[in-house]
Amino acid sequence: MPDSDEVDGRITSSTWFVKRAKRNLLHLCAYLHAPSCVRLLVHPPYTWDPDQPDRTNQTPMHFAEARDDLATLFELIHLSREQRQPSLWPLRRPQLNGLASVCLFWPQQMLACPVSLRAILTENRTIGISGCQDNMSTQYVYRTLMIGPLLALLLDLYIATPELFEFDLWTGQEIPPANVSHSFENNRFWPIRTNELDAEAISHAGCTIYPHCLYQLSIQCRLLGRTLLDTLVQVRSRWLLHRCTTNVDSDESKDENGSTGFEQGSRSWSPFRLMDYCRAIVRRTLVSVHGLTMRQNYAQLVSRLHVPDPIHTQLLYRDIWDGGDFEPYLLDGHGGNVPLGVPLDAQHVRYDDGPGDIGLLIGHRFIPDRVSNSVGAS
Protein backbone atom coordinates (compact mmCIF):
# COMPACT_ATOMS: atom_id res chain seq x y z
CA MET A 1 0.00 0.00 0.00
CA PRO A 2 1.21 3.53 -0.76
CA ASP A 3 2.28 5.88 1.98
CA SER A 4 0.56 9.25 1.60
CA ASP A 5 -0.24 12.18 3.82
CA GLU A 6 -2.81 13.54 1.39
CA VAL A 7 -6.32 13.67 2.79
CA ASP A 8 -8.14 13.42 -0.56
CA GLY A 9 -6.64 10.02 -1.32
CA ARG A 10 -5.16 11.00 -4.68
CA ILE A 11 -1.93 9.38 -5.80
CA THR A 12 0.77 11.85 -6.82
CA SER A 13 4.46 11.62 -7.70
CA SER A 14 5.15 12.18 -3.98
CA THR A 15 3.09 9.18 -2.91
CA TRP A 16 5.58 6.54 -1.84
CA PHE A 17 4.67 2.94 -2.69
CA VAL A 18 8.03 1.78 -1.29
CA LYS A 19 8.40 4.15 1.64
CA ARG A 20 11.95 3.42 2.75
CA ALA A 21 13.37 3.72 -0.77
CA LYS A 22 11.09 6.68 -1.66
CA ARG A 23 9.74 5.02 -4.81
CA ASN A 24 6.53 6.29 -6.34
CA LEU A 25 4.13 4.58 -8.72
CA LEU A 26 6.27 5.42 -11.76
CA HIS A 27 9.32 3.78 -10.18
CA LEU A 28 7.22 0.71 -9.47
CA CYS A 29 5.72 0.52 -12.97
CA ALA A 30 9.16 0.86 -14.54
CA TYR A 31 10.52 -1.85 -12.25
CA LEU A 32 7.63 -4.23 -12.87
CA HIS A 33 7.66 -3.88 -16.68
CA ALA A 34 4.37 -2.03 -17.14
CA PRO A 35 4.99 0.16 -20.22
CA SER A 36 1.33 1.07 -20.70
CA CYS A 37 1.13 2.42 -17.14
CA VAL A 38 4.43 4.24 -17.60
CA ARG A 39 3.12 5.86 -20.80
CA LEU A 40 0.04 7.08 -18.93
CA LEU A 41 2.04 8.60 -16.06
CA VAL A 42 4.69 10.49 -18.08
CA HIS A 43 2.26 12.14 -20.51
CA PRO A 44 -0.44 14.79 -19.87
CA PRO A 45 -2.37 15.26 -17.73
CA TYR A 46 0.08 13.65 -15.25
CA THR A 47 3.56 14.35 -16.73
CA TRP A 48 5.53 12.63 -13.98
CA ASP A 49 9.29 13.00 -14.12
CA PRO A 50 11.12 10.00 -15.69
CA ASP A 51 14.35 11.27 -14.10
CA GLN A 52 13.13 11.48 -10.49
CA PRO A 53 15.69 9.63 -8.32
CA ASP A 54 14.64 7.47 -5.40
CA ARG A 55 16.55 7.35 -2.12
CA THR A 56 19.23 5.13 -3.72
CA ASN A 57 19.55 7.62 -6.63
CA GLN A 58 17.94 5.30 -9.15
CA THR A 59 15.44 6.71 -11.60
CA PRO A 60 12.61 5.03 -13.53
CA MET A 61 14.89 5.36 -16.57
CA HIS A 62 17.64 3.48 -14.75
CA PHE A 63 15.29 0.69 -13.67
CA ALA A 64 14.20 0.10 -17.28
CA GLU A 65 17.73 0.34 -18.68
CA ALA A 66 19.21 -1.97 -16.05
CA ARG A 67 16.73 -4.68 -17.05
CA ASP A 68 17.14 -4.08 -20.79
CA ASP A 69 13.39 -3.46 -20.72
CA LEU A 70 13.21 -1.60 -24.02
CA ALA A 71 9.40 -1.48 -24.13
CA THR A 72 9.34 0.54 -20.89
CA LEU A 73 12.47 2.52 -21.73
CA PHE A 74 10.88 3.56 -25.04
CA GLU A 75 8.12 5.36 -23.11
CA LEU A 76 10.68 7.28 -21.00
CA ILE A 77 13.67 7.93 -23.22
CA HIS A 78 12.17 10.71 -25.37
CA LEU A 79 11.12 12.71 -22.30
CA SER A 80 14.29 12.30 -20.25
CA ARG A 81 16.66 15.17 -19.45
CA GLU A 82 19.53 12.75 -18.84
CA GLN A 83 22.78 13.37 -20.72
CA ARG A 84 25.96 11.34 -21.19
CA GLN A 85 29.18 12.65 -22.68
CA PRO A 86 32.48 10.76 -22.31
CA SER A 87 34.59 13.92 -22.55
CA LEU A 88 32.84 15.41 -19.49
CA TRP A 89 31.69 12.43 -17.43
CA PRO A 90 33.82 9.27 -17.70
CA LEU A 91 31.74 6.30 -18.76
CA ARG A 92 31.91 2.71 -17.65
CA ARG A 93 31.21 -0.38 -19.71
CA PRO A 94 27.86 -2.00 -18.76
CA GLN A 95 29.04 -5.59 -18.27
CA LEU A 96 26.24 -7.22 -16.35
CA ASN A 97 23.08 -5.42 -17.33
CA GLY A 98 21.58 -2.86 -19.66
CA LEU A 99 24.07 -3.56 -22.44
CA ALA A 100 21.59 -3.72 -25.34
CA SER A 101 19.71 -0.64 -24.10
CA VAL A 102 22.91 1.38 -23.82
CA CYS A 103 24.12 0.26 -27.24
CA LEU A 104 20.85 1.35 -28.87
CA PHE A 105 20.14 4.60 -27.03
CA TRP A 106 23.58 5.76 -25.83
CA PRO A 107 26.04 4.94 -28.66
CA GLN A 108 28.48 7.55 -27.32
CA GLN A 109 28.96 5.32 -24.28
CA MET A 110 29.76 2.30 -26.42
CA LEU A 111 32.16 4.32 -28.58
CA ALA A 112 34.13 4.93 -25.39
CA CYS A 113 33.62 1.37 -24.05
CA PRO A 114 32.91 -1.02 -26.98
CA VAL A 115 30.83 -4.15 -26.50
CA SER A 116 32.82 -7.33 -25.89
CA LEU A 117 31.87 -10.74 -27.23
CA ARG A 118 31.97 -12.18 -23.72
CA ALA A 119 29.41 -9.62 -22.50
CA ILE A 120 26.97 -10.71 -25.20
CA LEU A 121 27.27 -14.49 -25.13
CA THR A 122 28.21 -15.50 -21.59
CA GLU A 123 26.05 -15.99 -18.53
CA ASN A 124 26.04 -13.25 -15.93
CA ARG A 125 25.44 -13.45 -12.19
CA THR A 126 24.66 -10.35 -10.19
CA ILE A 127 23.16 -9.39 -6.83
CA GLY A 128 20.11 -7.17 -6.77
CA ILE A 129 17.61 -5.77 -4.28
CA SER A 130 13.91 -6.02 -4.96
CA GLY A 131 12.56 -2.72 -6.26
CA CYS A 132 9.04 -3.25 -4.94
CA GLN A 133 9.73 -4.40 -1.39
CA ASP A 134 10.43 -2.16 1.58
CA ASN A 135 13.06 -4.48 3.06
CA MET A 136 16.22 -3.02 1.52
CA SER A 137 18.42 -5.66 3.17
CA THR A 138 16.92 -8.59 1.24
CA GLN A 139 19.18 -9.48 -1.69
CA TYR A 140 18.76 -11.91 -4.55
CA VAL A 141 21.23 -13.55 -6.94
CA TYR A 142 20.14 -13.42 -10.58
CA ARG A 143 21.53 -15.65 -13.33
CA THR A 144 20.88 -14.18 -16.74
CA LEU A 145 21.65 -14.71 -20.40
CA MET A 146 20.70 -12.24 -23.11
CA ILE A 147 17.24 -13.03 -24.52
CA GLY A 148 16.63 -13.55 -28.25
CA PRO A 149 15.27 -10.10 -29.20
CA LEU A 150 18.29 -8.43 -27.57
CA LEU A 151 20.75 -10.72 -29.38
CA ALA A 152 18.98 -9.96 -32.66
CA LEU A 153 19.06 -6.23 -31.88
CA LEU A 154 22.80 -6.19 -31.18
CA LEU A 155 23.55 -8.10 -34.38
CA ASP A 156 21.47 -5.61 -36.38
CA LEU A 157 23.20 -2.70 -34.65
CA TYR A 158 26.49 -4.23 -35.78
CA ILE A 159 25.39 -3.68 -39.39
CA ALA A 160 25.22 0.09 -38.82
CA THR A 161 27.99 0.70 -36.30
CA PRO A 162 30.55 -2.11 -36.02
CA GLU A 163 32.87 0.30 -34.21
CA LEU A 164 30.62 -0.01 -31.14
CA PHE A 165 31.85 -3.60 -30.82
CA GLU A 166 35.35 -4.72 -29.90
CA PHE A 167 35.18 -7.95 -31.91
CA ASP A 168 34.88 -8.90 -35.57
CA LEU A 169 31.56 -10.57 -36.33
CA TRP A 170 33.08 -12.88 -38.93
CA THR A 171 36.20 -14.04 -37.06
CA GLY A 172 35.33 -13.40 -33.40
CA GLN A 173 38.76 -11.84 -32.93
CA GLU A 174 39.23 -8.79 -30.70
CA ILE A 175 39.65 -5.58 -32.69
CA PRO A 176 42.15 -2.89 -31.63
CA PRO A 177 40.40 0.48 -31.05
CA ALA A 178 42.29 2.21 -33.88
CA ASN A 179 41.71 -0.51 -36.48
CA VAL A 180 40.36 1.32 -39.54
CA SER A 181 39.26 -1.93 -41.22
CA HIS A 182 36.65 -2.42 -38.49
CA SER A 183 34.20 -0.04 -40.11
CA PHE A 184 30.83 0.10 -41.78
CA GLU A 185 32.38 0.15 -45.25
CA ASN A 186 34.40 -3.01 -44.64
CA ASN A 187 31.64 -5.08 -43.04
CA ARG A 188 29.57 -6.30 -45.96
CA PHE A 189 26.63 -8.65 -45.41
CA TRP A 190 25.98 -9.45 -49.06
CA PRO A 191 26.72 -11.77 -50.71
CA ILE A 192 26.25 -14.08 -47.75
CA ARG A 193 29.26 -16.22 -46.89
CA THR A 194 27.25 -19.42 -47.17
CA ASN A 195 30.28 -21.65 -46.70
CA GLU A 196 30.23 -20.67 -43.01
CA LEU A 197 26.70 -21.99 -42.48
CA ASP A 198 26.82 -25.48 -41.06
CA ALA A 199 24.30 -28.30 -41.35
CA GLU A 200 22.66 -27.39 -38.03
CA ALA A 201 21.71 -23.93 -39.30
CA ILE A 202 20.40 -25.28 -42.60
CA SER A 203 18.19 -27.83 -40.83
CA HIS A 204 16.77 -24.98 -38.75
CA ALA A 205 15.23 -23.22 -41.77
CA GLY A 206 11.70 -24.17 -40.70
CA CYS A 207 11.95 -22.30 -37.37
CA THR A 208 8.92 -20.22 -36.36
CA ILE A 209 10.10 -18.71 -33.05
CA TYR A 210 12.80 -16.28 -34.22
CA PRO A 211 14.40 -14.35 -32.51
CA HIS A 212 13.84 -16.46 -29.38
CA CYS A 213 15.73 -19.34 -31.02
CA LEU A 214 18.93 -17.26 -30.73
CA TYR A 215 18.62 -17.25 -26.95
CA GLN A 216 17.86 -20.97 -26.80
CA LEU A 217 20.83 -21.71 -29.06
CA SER A 218 23.17 -19.69 -26.84
CA ILE A 219 21.95 -21.70 -23.83
CA GLN A 220 22.57 -24.98 -25.64
CA CYS A 221 26.08 -23.89 -26.63
CA ARG A 222 26.89 -22.95 -23.04
CA LEU A 223 25.57 -26.24 -21.65
CA LEU A 224 27.62 -28.15 -24.24
CA GLY A 225 30.77 -26.27 -23.22
CA ARG A 226 31.24 -24.57 -26.60
CA THR A 227 33.87 -21.86 -26.86
CA LEU A 228 32.87 -18.23 -27.37
CA LEU A 229 33.98 -18.41 -31.01
CA ASP A 230 31.98 -21.58 -31.65
CA THR A 231 28.93 -20.00 -30.03
CA LEU A 232 29.35 -16.87 -32.14
CA VAL A 233 29.48 -18.94 -35.34
CA GLN A 234 26.31 -20.81 -34.36
CA VAL A 235 24.36 -17.70 -33.33
CA ARG A 236 25.55 -15.66 -36.32
CA SER A 237 24.65 -18.44 -38.77
CA ARG A 238 21.17 -18.76 -37.36
CA TRP A 239 20.67 -14.99 -37.38
CA LEU A 240 21.76 -14.81 -41.04
CA LEU A 241 19.47 -17.71 -41.86
CA HIS A 242 16.49 -15.72 -40.58
CA ARG A 243 17.55 -12.28 -41.79
CA CYS A 244 18.89 -13.14 -45.25
CA THR A 245 16.55 -15.77 -46.62
CA THR A 246 13.21 -15.45 -48.34
CA ASN A 247 10.44 -17.81 -49.40
CA VAL A 248 10.76 -19.24 -52.90
CA ASP A 249 7.50 -19.74 -54.82
CA SER A 250 8.95 -20.65 -58.20
CA ASP A 251 11.81 -22.50 -59.86
CA GLU A 252 13.69 -19.28 -60.69
CA SER A 253 16.24 -19.62 -57.88
CA LYS A 254 17.30 -23.18 -58.72
CA ASP A 255 20.77 -23.83 -60.09
CA GLU A 256 21.62 -26.08 -63.06
CA ASN A 257 21.22 -29.11 -60.81
CA GLY A 258 17.74 -28.05 -59.78
CA SER A 259 18.76 -27.18 -56.21
CA THR A 260 18.11 -24.00 -54.23
CA GLY A 261 20.90 -24.70 -51.76
CA PHE A 262 18.41 -25.61 -49.01
CA GLU A 263 17.31 -29.11 -48.23
CA GLN A 264 13.69 -28.02 -47.96
CA GLY A 265 13.85 -26.29 -51.34
CA SER A 266 11.44 -23.56 -50.17
CA ARG A 267 13.83 -20.75 -49.23
CA SER A 268 16.62 -18.83 -50.92
CA TRP A 269 19.31 -16.35 -49.92
CA SER A 270 18.31 -12.70 -50.20
CA PRO A 271 19.90 -9.36 -49.20
CA PHE A 272 18.62 -7.37 -46.24
CA ARG A 273 15.54 -5.31 -46.97
CA LEU A 274 16.09 -1.84 -48.36
CA MET A 275 14.38 -0.39 -45.26
CA ASP A 276 16.92 -2.14 -43.05
CA TYR A 277 19.85 -0.80 -45.04
CA CYS A 278 18.38 2.73 -44.93
CA ARG A 279 17.96 2.43 -41.17
CA ALA A 280 21.60 1.38 -40.85
CA ILE A 281 22.75 4.34 -42.94
CA VAL A 282 20.72 6.82 -40.85
CA ARG A 283 22.12 5.42 -37.61
CA ARG A 284 25.62 5.33 -39.02
CA THR A 285 25.36 8.98 -40.07
CA LEU A 286 23.95 10.24 -36.76
CA VAL A 287 26.55 8.38 -34.69
CA SER A 288 29.39 9.53 -36.98
CA VAL A 289 28.31 13.18 -36.91
CA HIS A 290 27.81 13.42 -33.15
CA GLY A 291 30.26 10.79 -31.91
CA LEU A 292 31.83 11.21 -28.48
CA THR A 293 30.56 14.80 -28.20
CA MET A 294 26.97 13.58 -28.20
CA ARG A 295 25.06 14.34 -24.98
CA GLN A 296 21.46 13.41 -25.59
CA ASN A 297 20.17 9.94 -26.37
CA TYR A 298 19.71 8.41 -29.79
CA ALA A 299 15.90 8.46 -29.61
CA GLN A 300 15.97 12.24 -29.21
CA LEU A 301 18.31 12.58 -32.19
CA VAL A 302 15.88 10.55 -34.29
CA SER A 303 12.99 12.73 -33.08
CA ARG A 304 14.74 15.78 -34.49
CA LEU A 305 14.52 14.24 -37.99
CA HIS A 306 10.73 14.87 -37.91
CA VAL A 307 9.86 11.67 -39.74
CA PRO A 308 6.44 9.95 -39.61
CA ASP A 309 5.80 7.76 -36.58
CA PRO A 310 6.15 4.41 -38.42
CA ILE A 311 9.59 5.43 -39.72
CA HIS A 312 10.53 6.79 -36.29
CA THR A 313 9.84 3.44 -34.63
CA GLN A 314 11.63 1.65 -37.48
CA LEU A 315 14.73 3.79 -36.90
CA LEU A 316 14.63 2.76 -33.24
CA TYR A 317 14.58 -0.95 -34.24
CA ARG A 318 11.25 -1.54 -32.54
CA ASP A 319 10.33 -4.25 -35.04
CA ILE A 320 13.21 -6.32 -33.60
CA TRP A 321 13.03 -5.79 -29.83
CA ASP A 322 9.26 -5.43 -29.42
CA GLY A 323 8.47 -9.04 -30.19
CA GLY A 324 5.92 -9.72 -27.47
CA ASP A 325 6.30 -11.88 -24.38
CA PHE A 326 9.64 -13.68 -24.28
CA GLU A 327 9.04 -15.57 -21.03
CA PRO A 328 7.43 -18.67 -22.65
CA TYR A 329 10.71 -19.20 -24.50
CA LEU A 330 12.99 -19.01 -21.45
CA LEU A 331 14.68 -22.23 -20.41
CA ASP A 332 14.62 -23.40 -16.78
CA GLY A 333 17.01 -21.49 -14.57
CA HIS A 334 18.13 -19.04 -17.25
CA GLY A 335 16.22 -15.77 -16.87
CA GLY A 336 16.41 -12.69 -19.02
CA ASN A 337 15.98 -9.69 -16.70
CA VAL A 338 18.29 -8.18 -14.10
CA PRO A 339 16.48 -6.12 -11.42
CA LEU A 340 19.07 -4.05 -9.56
CA GLY A 341 18.81 -1.97 -6.41
CA VAL A 342 22.38 -1.14 -5.50
CA PRO A 343 22.67 2.40 -4.05
CA LEU A 344 24.41 4.86 -6.35
CA ASP A 345 26.48 7.92 -5.46
CA ALA A 346 25.11 11.27 -6.58
CA GLN A 347 26.18 14.89 -6.35
CA HIS A 348 24.72 18.21 -7.41
CA VAL A 349 27.21 19.77 -9.82
CA ARG A 350 27.69 22.83 -11.98
CA TYR A 351 29.43 22.84 -15.35
CA ASP A 352 30.55 26.02 -17.04
CA ASP A 353 29.95 24.96 -20.63
CA GLY A 354 26.88 23.91 -22.54
CA PRO A 355 23.13 24.01 -21.83
CA GLY A 356 21.71 22.47 -18.68
CA ASP A 357 24.99 22.92 -16.83
CA ILE A 358 23.52 22.61 -13.32
CA GLY A 359 22.13 19.27 -12.27
CA LEU A 360 22.51 15.89 -10.62
CA LEU A 361 25.49 13.71 -11.54
CA ILE A 362 24.81 10.02 -10.80
CA GLY A 363 27.89 8.10 -11.86
CA HIS A 364 28.26 8.98 -15.53
CA ARG A 365 24.61 10.00 -15.94
CA PHE A 366 23.97 13.76 -15.78
CA ILE A 367 20.40 15.00 -15.23
CA PRO A 368 20.06 18.79 -15.69
CA ASP A 369 17.80 20.72 -13.34
CA ARG A 370 16.08 22.26 -16.34
CA VAL A 371 15.26 21.17 -19.88
CA SER A 372 17.59 22.64 -22.48
CA ASN A 373 16.46 23.67 -25.94
CA SER A 374 18.66 20.97 -27.44
CA VAL A 375 16.66 18.15 -25.89
CA GLY A 376 13.57 17.39 -27.89
CA ALA A 377 10.57 15.32 -26.96
CA SER A 378 8.55 13.05 -29.13
Tab-separated table of C-alpha atoms in Angstrom, residues 7 18 20 47 53 88 103 153 162 197-198 238 271 278 297 320 327 350 356 358 367:
chain	number	residue	atom	x	y	z
A	7	VAL	CA	-6.325	13.667	2.790
A	18	VAL	CA	8.025	1.780	-1.294
A	20	ARG	CA	11.950	3.416	2.748
A	47	THR	CA	3.556	14.347	-16.725
A	53	PRO	CA	15.688	9.625	-8.318
A	88	LEU	CA	32.838	15.407	-19.489
A	103	CYS	CA	24.121	0.261	-27.235
A	153	LEU	CA	19.060	-6.232	-31.879
A	162	PRO	CA	30.549	-2.109	-36.022
A	197	LEU	CA	26.704	-21.987	-42.482
A	198	ASP	CA	26.824	-25.484	-41.056
A	238	ARG	CA	21.169	-18.764	-37.363
A	271	PRO	CA	19.902	-9.357	-49.202
A	278	CYS	CA	18.376	2.730	-44.928
A	297	ASN	CA	20.168	9.941	-26.365
A	320	ILE	CA	13.207	-6.317	-33.597
A	327	GLU	CA	9.036	-15.574	-21.029
A	350	ARG	CA	27.685	22.828	-11.984
A	356	GLY	CA	21.707	22.467	-18.684
A	358	ILE	CA	23.519	22.607	-13.322
A	367	ILE	CA	20.401	15.000	-15.227
